[in-house]
mmCIF file of C-alpha atoms and ligand atoms in Angstrom:
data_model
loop_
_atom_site.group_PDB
_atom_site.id
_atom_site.type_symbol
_atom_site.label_atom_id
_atom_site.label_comp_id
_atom_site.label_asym_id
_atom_site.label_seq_id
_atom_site.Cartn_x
_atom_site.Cartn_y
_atom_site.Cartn_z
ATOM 1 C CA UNK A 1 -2.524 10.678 8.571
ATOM 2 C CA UNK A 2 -2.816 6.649 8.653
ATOM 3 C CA UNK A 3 -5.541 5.666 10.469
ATOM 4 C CA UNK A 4 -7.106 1.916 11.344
ATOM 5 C CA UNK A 5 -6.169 -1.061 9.975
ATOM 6 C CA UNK A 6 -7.558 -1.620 6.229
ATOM 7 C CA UNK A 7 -6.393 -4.709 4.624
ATOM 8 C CA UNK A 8 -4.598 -7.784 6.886
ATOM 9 C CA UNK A 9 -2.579 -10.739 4.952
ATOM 10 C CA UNK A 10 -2.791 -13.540 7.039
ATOM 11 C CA UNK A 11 -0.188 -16.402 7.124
ATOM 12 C CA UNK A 12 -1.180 -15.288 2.873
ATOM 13 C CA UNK A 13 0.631 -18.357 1.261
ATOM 14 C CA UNK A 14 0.692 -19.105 -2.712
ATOM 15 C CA UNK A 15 2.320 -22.434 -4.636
ATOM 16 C CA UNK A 16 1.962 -23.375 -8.330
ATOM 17 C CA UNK A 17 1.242 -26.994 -9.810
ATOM 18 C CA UNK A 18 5.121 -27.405 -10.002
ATOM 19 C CA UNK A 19 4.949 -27.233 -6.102
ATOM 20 C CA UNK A 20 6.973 -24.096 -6.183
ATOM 21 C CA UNK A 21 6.338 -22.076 -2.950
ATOM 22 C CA UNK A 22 6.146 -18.517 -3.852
ATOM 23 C CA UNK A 23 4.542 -16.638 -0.957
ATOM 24 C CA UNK A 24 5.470 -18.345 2.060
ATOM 25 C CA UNK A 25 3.126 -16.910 5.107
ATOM 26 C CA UNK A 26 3.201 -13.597 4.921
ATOM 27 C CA UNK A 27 1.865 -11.665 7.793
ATOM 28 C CA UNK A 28 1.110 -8.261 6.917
ATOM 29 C CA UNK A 29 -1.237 -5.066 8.377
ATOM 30 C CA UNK A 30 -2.195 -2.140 6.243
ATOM 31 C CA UNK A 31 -3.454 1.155 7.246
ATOM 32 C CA UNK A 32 -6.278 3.101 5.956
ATOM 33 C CA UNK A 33 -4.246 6.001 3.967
ATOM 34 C CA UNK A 34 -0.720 4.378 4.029
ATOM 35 C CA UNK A 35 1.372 4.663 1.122
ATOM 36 C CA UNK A 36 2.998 1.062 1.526
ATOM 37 C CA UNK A 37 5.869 -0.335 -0.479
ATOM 38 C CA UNK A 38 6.441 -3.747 -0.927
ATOM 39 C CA UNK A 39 10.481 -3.674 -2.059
ATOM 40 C CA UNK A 40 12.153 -6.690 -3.328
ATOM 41 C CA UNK A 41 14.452 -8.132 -6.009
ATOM 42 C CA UNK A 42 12.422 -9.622 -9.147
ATOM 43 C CA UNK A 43 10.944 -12.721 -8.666
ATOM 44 C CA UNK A 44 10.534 -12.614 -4.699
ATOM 45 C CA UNK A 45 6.711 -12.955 -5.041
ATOM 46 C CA UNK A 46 5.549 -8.795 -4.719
ATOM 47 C CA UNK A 47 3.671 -9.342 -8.068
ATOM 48 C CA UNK A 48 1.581 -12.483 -7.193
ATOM 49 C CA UNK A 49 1.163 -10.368 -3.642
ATOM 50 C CA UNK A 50 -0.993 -8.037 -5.698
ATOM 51 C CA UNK A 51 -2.827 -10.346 -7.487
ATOM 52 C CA UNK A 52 -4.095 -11.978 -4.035
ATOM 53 C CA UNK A 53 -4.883 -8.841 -2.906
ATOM 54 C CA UNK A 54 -6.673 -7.842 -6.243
ATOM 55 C CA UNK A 55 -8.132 -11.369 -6.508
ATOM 56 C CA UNK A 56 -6.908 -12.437 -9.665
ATOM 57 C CA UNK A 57 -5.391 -15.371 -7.510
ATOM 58 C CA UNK A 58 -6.590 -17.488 -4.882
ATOM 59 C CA UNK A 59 -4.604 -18.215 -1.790
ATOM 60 C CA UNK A 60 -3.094 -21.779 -1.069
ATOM 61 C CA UNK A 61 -3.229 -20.989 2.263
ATOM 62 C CA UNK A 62 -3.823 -18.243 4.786
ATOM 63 C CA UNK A 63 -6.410 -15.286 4.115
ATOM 64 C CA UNK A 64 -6.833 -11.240 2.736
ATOM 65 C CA UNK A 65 -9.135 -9.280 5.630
ATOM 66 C CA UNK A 66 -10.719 -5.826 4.224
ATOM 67 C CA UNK A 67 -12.169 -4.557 7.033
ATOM 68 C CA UNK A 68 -12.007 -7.464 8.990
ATOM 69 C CA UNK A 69 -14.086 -9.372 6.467
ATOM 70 C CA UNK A 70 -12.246 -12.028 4.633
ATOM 71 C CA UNK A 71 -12.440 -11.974 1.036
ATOM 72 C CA UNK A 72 -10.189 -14.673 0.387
ATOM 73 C CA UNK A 73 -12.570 -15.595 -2.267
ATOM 74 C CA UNK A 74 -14.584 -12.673 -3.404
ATOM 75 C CA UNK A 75 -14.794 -11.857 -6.671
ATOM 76 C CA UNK A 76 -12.067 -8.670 -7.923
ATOM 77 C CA UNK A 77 -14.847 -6.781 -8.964
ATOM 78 C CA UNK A 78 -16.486 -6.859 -5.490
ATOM 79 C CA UNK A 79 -13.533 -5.938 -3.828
ATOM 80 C CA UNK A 80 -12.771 -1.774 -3.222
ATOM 81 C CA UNK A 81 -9.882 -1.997 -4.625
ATOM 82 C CA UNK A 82 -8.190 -1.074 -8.016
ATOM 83 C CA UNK A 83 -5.192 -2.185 -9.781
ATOM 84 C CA UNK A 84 -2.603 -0.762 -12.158
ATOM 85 C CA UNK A 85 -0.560 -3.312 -13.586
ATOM 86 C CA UNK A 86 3.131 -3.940 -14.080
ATOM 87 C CA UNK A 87 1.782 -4.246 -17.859
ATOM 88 C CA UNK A 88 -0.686 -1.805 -18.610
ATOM 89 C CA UNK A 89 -3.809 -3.255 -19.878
ATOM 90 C CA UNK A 90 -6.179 -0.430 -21.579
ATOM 91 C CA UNK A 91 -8.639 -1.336 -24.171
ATOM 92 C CA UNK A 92 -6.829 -0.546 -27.592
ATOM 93 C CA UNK A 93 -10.275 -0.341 -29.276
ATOM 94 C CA UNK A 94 -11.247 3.096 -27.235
ATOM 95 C CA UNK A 95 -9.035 6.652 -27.157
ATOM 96 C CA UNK A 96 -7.123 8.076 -23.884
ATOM 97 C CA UNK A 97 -10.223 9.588 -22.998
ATOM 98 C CA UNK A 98 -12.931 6.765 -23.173
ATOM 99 C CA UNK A 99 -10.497 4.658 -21.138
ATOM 100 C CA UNK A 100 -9.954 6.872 -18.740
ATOM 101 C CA UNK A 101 -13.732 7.831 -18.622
ATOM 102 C CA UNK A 102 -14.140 3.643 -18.364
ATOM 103 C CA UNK A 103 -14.984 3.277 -15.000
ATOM 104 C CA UNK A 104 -16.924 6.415 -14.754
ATOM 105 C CA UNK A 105 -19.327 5.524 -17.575
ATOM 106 C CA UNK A 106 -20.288 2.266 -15.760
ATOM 107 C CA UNK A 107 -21.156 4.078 -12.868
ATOM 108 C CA UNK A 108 -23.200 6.104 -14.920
ATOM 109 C CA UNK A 109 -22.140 9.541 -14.056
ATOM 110 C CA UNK A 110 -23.751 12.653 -15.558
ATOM 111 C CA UNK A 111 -21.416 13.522 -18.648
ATOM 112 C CA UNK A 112 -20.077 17.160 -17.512
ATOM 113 C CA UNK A 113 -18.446 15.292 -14.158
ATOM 114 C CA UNK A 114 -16.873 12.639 -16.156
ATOM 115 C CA UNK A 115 -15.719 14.998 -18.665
ATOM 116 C CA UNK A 116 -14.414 16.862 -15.685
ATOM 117 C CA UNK A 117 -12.528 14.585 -13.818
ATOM 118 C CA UNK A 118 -11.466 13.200 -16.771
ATOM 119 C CA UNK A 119 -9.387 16.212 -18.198
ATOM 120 C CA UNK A 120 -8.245 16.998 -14.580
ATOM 121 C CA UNK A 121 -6.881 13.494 -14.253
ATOM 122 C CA UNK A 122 -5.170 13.874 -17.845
ATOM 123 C CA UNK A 123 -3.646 16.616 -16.511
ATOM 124 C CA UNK A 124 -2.259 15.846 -13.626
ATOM 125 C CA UNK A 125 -0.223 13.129 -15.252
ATOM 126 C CA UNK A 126 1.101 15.425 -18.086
ATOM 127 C CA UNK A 127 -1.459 14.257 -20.809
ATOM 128 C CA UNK A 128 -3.854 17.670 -21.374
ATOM 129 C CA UNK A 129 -5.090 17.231 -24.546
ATOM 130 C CA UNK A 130 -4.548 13.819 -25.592
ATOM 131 C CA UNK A 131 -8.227 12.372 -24.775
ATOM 132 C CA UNK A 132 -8.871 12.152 -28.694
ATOM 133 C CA UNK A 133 -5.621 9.988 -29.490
ATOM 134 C CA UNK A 134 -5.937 6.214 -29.732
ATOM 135 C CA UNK A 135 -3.949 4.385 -27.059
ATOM 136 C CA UNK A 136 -1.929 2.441 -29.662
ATOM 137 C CA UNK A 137 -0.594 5.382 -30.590
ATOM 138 C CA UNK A 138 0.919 6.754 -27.828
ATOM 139 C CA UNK A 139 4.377 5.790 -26.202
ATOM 140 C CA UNK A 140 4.708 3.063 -23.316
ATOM 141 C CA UNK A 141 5.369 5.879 -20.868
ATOM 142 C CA UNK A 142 2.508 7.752 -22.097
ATOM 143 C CA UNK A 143 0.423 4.674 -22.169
ATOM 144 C CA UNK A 144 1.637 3.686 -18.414
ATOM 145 C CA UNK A 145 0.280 7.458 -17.420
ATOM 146 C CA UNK A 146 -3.505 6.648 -18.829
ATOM 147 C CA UNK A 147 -3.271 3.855 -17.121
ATOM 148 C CA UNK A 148 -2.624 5.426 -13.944
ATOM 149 C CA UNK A 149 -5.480 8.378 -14.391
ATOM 150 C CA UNK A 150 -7.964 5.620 -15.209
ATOM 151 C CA UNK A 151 -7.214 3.764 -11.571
ATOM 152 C CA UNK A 152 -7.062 7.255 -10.163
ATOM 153 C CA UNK A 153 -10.104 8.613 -11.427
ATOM 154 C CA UNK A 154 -12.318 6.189 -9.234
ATOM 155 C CA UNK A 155 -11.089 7.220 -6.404
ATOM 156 C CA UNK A 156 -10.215 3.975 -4.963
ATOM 157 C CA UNK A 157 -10.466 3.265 -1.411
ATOM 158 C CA UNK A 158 -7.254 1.039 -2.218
ATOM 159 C CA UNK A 159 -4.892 1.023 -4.844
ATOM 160 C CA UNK A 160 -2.207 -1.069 -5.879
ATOM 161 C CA UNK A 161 0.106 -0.327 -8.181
ATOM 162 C CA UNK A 162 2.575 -2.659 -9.748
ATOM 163 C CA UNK A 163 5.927 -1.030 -10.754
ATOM 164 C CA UNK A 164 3.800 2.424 -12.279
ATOM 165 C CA UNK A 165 6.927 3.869 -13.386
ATOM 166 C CA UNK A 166 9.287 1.901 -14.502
ATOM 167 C CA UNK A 167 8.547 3.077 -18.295
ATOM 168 C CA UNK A 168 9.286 6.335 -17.199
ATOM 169 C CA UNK A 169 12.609 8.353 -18.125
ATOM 170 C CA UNK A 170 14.230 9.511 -14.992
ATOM 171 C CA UNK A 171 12.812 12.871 -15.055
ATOM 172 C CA UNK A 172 9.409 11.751 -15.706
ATOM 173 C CA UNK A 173 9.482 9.409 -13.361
ATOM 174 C CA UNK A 174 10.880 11.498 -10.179
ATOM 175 C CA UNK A 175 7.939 13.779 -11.823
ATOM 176 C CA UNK A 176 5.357 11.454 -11.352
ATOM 177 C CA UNK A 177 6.723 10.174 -8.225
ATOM 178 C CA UNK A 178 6.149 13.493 -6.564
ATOM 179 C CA UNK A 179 2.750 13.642 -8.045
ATOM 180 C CA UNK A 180 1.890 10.422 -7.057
ATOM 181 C CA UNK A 181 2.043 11.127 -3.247
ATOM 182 C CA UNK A 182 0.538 13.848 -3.546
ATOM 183 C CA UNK A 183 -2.843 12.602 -5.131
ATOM 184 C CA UNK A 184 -2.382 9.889 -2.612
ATOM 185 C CA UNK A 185 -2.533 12.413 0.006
ATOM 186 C CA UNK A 186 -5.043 14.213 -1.488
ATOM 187 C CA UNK A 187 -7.274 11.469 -2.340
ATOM 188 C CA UNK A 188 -6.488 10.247 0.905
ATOM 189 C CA UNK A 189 -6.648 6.561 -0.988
ATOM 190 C CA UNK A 190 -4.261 2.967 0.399
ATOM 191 C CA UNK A 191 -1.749 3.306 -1.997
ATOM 192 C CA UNK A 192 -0.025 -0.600 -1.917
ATOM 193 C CA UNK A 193 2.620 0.260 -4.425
ATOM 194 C CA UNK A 194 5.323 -2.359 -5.637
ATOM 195 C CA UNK A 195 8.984 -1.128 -6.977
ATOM 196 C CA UNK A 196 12.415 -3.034 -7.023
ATOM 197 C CA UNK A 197 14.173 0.499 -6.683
ATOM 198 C CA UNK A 198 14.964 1.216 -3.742
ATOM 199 C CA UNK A 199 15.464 4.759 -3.807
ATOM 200 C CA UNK A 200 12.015 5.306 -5.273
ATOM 201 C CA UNK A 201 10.585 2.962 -2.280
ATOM 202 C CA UNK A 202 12.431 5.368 0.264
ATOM 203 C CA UNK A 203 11.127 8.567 -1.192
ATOM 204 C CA UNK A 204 7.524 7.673 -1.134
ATOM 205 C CA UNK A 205 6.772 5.254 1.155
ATOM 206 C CA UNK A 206 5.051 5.785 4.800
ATOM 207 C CA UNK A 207 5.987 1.903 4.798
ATOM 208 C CA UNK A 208 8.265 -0.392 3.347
ATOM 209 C CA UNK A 209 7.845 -4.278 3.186
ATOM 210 C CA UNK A 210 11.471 -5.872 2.492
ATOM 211 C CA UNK A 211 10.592 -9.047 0.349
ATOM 212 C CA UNK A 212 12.837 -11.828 -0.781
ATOM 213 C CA UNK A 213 11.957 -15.436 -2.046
ATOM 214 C CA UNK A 214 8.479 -15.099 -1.074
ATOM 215 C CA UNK A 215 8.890 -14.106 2.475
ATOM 216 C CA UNK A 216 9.214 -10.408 4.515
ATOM 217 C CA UNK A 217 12.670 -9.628 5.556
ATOM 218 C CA UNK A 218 11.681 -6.564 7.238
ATOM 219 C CA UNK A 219 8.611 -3.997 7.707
ATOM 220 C CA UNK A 220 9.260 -0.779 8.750
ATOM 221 C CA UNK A 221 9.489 3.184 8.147
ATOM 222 C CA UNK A 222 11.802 4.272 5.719
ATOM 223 C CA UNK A 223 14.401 5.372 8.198
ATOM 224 C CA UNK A 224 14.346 2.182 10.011
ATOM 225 C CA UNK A 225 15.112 0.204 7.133
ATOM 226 C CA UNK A 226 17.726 2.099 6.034
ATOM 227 C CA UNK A 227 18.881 2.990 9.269
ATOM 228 C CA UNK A 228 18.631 -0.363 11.147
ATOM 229 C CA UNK A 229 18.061 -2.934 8.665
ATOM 230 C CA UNK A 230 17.611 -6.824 10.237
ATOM 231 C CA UNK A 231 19.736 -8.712 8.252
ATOM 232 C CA UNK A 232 22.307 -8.644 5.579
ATOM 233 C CA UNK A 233 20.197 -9.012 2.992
ATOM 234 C CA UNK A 234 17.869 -5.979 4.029
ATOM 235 C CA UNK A 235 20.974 -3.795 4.075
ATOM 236 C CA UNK A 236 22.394 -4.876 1.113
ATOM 237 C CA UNK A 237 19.551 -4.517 -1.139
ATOM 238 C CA UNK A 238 18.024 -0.861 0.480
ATOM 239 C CA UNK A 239 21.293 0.824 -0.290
ATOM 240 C CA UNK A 240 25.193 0.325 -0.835
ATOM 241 C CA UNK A 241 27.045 -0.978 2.147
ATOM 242 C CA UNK A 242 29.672 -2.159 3.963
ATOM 243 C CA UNK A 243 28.967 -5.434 5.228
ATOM 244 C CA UNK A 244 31.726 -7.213 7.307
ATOM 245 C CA UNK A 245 31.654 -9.870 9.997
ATOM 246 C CA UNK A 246 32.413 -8.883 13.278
ATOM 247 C CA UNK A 247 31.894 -10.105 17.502
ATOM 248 C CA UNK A 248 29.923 -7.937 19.929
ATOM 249 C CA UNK A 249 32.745 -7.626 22.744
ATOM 250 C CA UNK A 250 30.098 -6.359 24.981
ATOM 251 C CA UNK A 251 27.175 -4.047 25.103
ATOM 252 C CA UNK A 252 28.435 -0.710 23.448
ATOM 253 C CA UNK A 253 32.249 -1.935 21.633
ATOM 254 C CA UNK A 254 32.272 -4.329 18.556
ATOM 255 C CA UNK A 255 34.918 -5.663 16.943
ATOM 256 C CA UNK A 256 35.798 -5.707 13.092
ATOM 257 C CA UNK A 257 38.216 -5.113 10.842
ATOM 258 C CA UNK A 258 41.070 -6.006 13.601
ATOM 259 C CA UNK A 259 39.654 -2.875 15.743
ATOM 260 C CA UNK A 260 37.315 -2.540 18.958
ATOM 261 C CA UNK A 261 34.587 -0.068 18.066
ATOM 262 C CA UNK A 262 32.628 1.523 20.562
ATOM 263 C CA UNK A 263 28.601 1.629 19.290
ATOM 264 C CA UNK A 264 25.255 2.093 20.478
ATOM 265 C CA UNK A 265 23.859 -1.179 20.350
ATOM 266 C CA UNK A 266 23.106 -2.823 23.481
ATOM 267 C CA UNK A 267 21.686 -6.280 24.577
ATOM 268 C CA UNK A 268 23.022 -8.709 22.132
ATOM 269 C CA UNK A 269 25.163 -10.653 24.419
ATOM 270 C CA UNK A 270 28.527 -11.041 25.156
ATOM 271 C CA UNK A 271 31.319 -12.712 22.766
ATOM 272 C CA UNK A 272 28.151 -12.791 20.106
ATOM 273 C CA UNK A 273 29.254 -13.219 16.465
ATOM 274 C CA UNK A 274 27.181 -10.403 14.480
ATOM 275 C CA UNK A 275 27.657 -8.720 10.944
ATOM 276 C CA UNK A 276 28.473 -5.189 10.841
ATOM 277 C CA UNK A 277 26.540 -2.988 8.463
ATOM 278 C CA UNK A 278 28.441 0.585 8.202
ATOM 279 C CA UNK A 279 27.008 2.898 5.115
ATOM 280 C CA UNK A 280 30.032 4.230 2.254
ATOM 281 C CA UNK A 281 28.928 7.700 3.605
ATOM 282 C CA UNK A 282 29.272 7.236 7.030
ATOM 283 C CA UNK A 283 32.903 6.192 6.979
ATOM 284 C CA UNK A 284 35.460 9.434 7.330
ATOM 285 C CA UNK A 285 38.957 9.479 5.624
ATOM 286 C CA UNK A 286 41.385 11.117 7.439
ATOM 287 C CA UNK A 287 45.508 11.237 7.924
ATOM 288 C CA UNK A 288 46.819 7.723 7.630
ATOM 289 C CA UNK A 289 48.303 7.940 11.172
ATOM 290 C CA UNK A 290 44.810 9.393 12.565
ATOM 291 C CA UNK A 291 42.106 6.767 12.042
ATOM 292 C CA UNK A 292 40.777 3.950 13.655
ATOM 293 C CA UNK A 293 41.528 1.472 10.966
ATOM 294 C CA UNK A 294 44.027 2.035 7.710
ATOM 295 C CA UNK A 295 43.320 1.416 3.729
ATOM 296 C CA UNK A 296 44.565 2.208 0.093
ATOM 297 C CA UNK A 297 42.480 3.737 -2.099
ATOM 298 C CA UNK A 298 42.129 1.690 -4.968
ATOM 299 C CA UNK A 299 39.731 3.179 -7.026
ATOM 300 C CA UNK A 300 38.110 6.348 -7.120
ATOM 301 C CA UNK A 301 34.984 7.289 -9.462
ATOM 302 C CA UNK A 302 33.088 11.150 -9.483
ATOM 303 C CA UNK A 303 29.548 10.433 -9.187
ATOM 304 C CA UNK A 304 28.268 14.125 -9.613
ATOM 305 C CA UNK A 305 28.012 15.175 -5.891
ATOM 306 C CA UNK A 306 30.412 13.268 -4.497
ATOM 307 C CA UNK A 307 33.945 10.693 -4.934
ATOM 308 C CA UNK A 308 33.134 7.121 -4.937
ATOM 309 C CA UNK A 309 36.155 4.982 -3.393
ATOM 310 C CA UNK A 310 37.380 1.812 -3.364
ATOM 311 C CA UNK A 311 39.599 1.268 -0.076
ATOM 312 C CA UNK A 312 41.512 -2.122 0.734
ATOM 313 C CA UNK A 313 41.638 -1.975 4.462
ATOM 314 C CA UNK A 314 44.364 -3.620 5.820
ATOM 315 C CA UNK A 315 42.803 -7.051 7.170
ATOM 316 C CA UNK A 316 41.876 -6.903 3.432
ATOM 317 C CA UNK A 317 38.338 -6.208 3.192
ATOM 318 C CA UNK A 318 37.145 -3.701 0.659
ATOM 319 C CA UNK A 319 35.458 -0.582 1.861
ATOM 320 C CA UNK A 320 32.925 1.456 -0.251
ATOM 321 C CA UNK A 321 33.296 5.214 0.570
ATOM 322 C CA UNK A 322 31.747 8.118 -0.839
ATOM 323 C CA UNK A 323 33.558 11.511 0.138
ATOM 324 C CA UNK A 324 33.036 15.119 -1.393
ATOM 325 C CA UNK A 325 36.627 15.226 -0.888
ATOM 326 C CA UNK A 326 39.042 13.202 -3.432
ATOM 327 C CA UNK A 327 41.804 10.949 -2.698
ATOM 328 C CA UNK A 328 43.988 9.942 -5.466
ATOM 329 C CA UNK A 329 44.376 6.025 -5.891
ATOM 330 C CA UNK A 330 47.665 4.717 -4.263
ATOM 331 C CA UNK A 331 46.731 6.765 -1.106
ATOM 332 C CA UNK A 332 46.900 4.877 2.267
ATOM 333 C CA UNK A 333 44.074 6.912 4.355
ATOM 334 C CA UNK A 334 42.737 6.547 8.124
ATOM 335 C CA UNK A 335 39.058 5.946 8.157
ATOM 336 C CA UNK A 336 37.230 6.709 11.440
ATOM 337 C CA UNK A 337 33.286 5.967 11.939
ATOM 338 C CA UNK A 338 31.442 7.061 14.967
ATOM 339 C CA UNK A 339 29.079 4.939 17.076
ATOM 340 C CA UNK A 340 26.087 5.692 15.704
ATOM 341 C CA UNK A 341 27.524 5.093 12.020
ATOM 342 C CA UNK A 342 27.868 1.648 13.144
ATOM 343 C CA UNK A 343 24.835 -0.762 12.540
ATOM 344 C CA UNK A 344 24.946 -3.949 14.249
ATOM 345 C CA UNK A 345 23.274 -7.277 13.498
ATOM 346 C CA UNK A 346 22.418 -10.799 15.054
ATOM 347 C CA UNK A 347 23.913 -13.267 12.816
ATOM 348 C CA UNK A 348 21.468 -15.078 10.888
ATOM 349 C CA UNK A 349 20.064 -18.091 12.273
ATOM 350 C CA UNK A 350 21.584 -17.297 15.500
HETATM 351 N N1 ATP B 401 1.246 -18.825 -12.890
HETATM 352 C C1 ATP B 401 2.412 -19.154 -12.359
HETATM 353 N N2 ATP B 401 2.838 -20.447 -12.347
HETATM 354 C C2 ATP B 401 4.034 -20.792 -11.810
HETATM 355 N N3 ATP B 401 4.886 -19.904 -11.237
HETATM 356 C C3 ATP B 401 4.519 -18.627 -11.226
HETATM 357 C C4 ATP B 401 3.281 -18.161 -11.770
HETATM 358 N N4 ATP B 401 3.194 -16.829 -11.599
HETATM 359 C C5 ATP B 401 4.344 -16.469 -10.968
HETATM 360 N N5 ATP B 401 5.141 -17.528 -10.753
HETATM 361 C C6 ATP B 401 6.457 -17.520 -10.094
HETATM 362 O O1 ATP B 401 6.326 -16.891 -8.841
HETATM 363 C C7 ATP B 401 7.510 -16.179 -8.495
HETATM 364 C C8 ATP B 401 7.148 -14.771 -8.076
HETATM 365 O O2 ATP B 401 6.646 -14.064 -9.191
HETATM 366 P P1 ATP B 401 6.176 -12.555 -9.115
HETATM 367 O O3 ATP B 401 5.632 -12.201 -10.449
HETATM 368 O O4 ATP B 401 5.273 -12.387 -7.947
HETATM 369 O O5 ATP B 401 7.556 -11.815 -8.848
HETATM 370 P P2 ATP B 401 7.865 -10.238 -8.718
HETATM 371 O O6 ATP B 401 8.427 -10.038 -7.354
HETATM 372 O O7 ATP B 401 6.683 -9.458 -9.096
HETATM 373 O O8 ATP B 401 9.051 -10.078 -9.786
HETATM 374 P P3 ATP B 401 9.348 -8.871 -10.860
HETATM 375 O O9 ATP B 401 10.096 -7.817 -10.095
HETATM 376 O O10 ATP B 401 10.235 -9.572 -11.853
HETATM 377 O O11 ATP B 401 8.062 -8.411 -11.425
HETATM 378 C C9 ATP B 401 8.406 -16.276 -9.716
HETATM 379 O O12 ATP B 401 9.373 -17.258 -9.472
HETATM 380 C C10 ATP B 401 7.463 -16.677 -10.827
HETATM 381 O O13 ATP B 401 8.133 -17.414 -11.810
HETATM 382 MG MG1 MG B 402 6.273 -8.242 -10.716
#
């Protein structure tokens, strides 16, 4: 369970010499036990978030509450709060064990409990009976991993962690992905977790910031993002869609793609120019004579579960839509989509 508010970002803003605005007031509130994601295309600033938070950087303007005590400016090692970067960083002088044992030692722990949580750390993230192997010798996966017990091992009240995975194979990672929430859970830790894939960000998260060029596009619950996403950009970069530009008629009937839809949403206004957001498996091919609106296939592609098509509706737009069922190219279909498969948006700057 997420409990009471843990870290704030206030109006958090960051520029560089070159006057290059990176973070650009970013409001943010962060539970005690949240696993939060902060989801955005490289570059958008979810890196130099981290390092604020860490206190590697110092804001240009705005503050960091813990607590509701800002630390702004205290020190990284006097903050409760441990990092694992994008690059790993473990001491290539000491083996897998010492560095996981690192933060441990300083504390001064009797030797049986750091020997302890040591080996059950190394084993949790698939490394039993490495502690004696230098670090340099290992793989970057395996490397990524140590660095992840040796966060993990304190305990950390918070814990950000800055693409963890993305060394990983795809069975590793969707491994360590599982395990990850769980020790989160168990450990009962502020996990503040940064990815650019989407699908990991969905799986994990309790919370999922949106970022792009330095600013939030969107914080919500997995489900909501997907779901309902804000803008076109939110929709376009949590999952494959259908975005087309459309005018609310009225509440419940939108127009696109020369048809009058009915839909759920409700209190945009009248005669309101909006963009559409439908998702490739929400849209249902039927007889050409049946559907709501008309298409050719023009591609088709077999993902493993199910048929990815191309469709070039008749006002000319091109539809994504995944089906278990296949449709050979040339095909003219029907496609039908129900009101709540319909996801309607406020134009931007409107
Ligand atoms: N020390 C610096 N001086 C100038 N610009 C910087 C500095 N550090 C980062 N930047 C710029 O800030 C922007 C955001 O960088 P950041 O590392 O936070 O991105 P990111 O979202 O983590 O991207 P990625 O997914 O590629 O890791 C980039 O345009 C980057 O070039
Ligand atoms: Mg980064």
């Amino acid at each position: 369970m997420q409990g009471e508010e843990i870290i704030r970002l206030e109006r958090l803003t960051k520029w560089y010499e070159d006057g290059h605005t990176v973070l650009d007031h970013i409001n943010l509130s962060i539970r005690r036990n949240e696993f939060l994601t902060l989801l955005g295309p490289s570059g958008c600033g979810k890196t130099t978030t981290l390092r604020l938070i860490a206190g590697f950087e110092q804001p240009s303007e705005g503050r960091i509450l813990f607590d509701g005590q800002d630390i702004s400016h205290t020190p990284p090692y006097r903050r409760r709060i441990n990092t694992v970067f994008q690059k790993h960083a473990l001491f290539p002088h000491m083996n897998v064990f010492e560095n996981v044992a690192f933060g441990l030692t300083v504390k001064k722990l009797p030797k049986d409990e750091i020997e302890e949580r040591v080996e059950k750390m190394l084993a949790l993230v698939n490394l039993d009976g490495y502690g004696k192997r230098p670090v340099d010798s290992l793989s970057g996966g395996q490397q990524q991993r140590v660095a992840i017990a040796r966060a993990l091992v304190n305990e950390p009240e918070v814990l950000l962690l800055d693409e963890p995975l993305s060394a990983l194979d795809l069975k590793l990672r969707r491994d360590m992905q599982v395990e990850l929430k769980r020790i989160q859970q168990r450990v009962g830790s502020t996990f503040i977790y940064v990815t650019h894939d989407q699908e990991e960000a969905l799986t994990m998260s309790n919370t999922i910031v949106v970022m792009n060029e330095g600013r939030i596009q969107q914080t919500g619950r997995p489900e909501d993002i997907y779901n309902e996403p804000k803008n076109p950009f939110v929709a376009d970069f949590i999952g494959e869609s259908n975005i087309l530009p459309g005018h609310m008629i009225r509440d419940g009937l939108v127009h696109f793609a020369n048809h009058d839809f009915p839909c759920v949403d409700k209190g945009l206004g009248v005669d309101i120019a909006v963009d559409v957001v439908v998702r490739p498996e929400d849209v249902a091919i039927v007889g050409a004579e049946q559907g709501m609106i008309r298409g050719t296939v023009e591609s088709v592609t077999f993902m493993g579960v199910h048929y990815e098509m191309r469709i070039v509706g008749e006002d000319g737009f091109l539809w994504l839509v995944q089906s278990t069922a296949m449709t050979p190219e040339g095909t003219t279909v029907g496609m039908d989509i129900g009101p709540n498969e319909i996801h309607v948006m406020k134009k931007e700057g409107c």
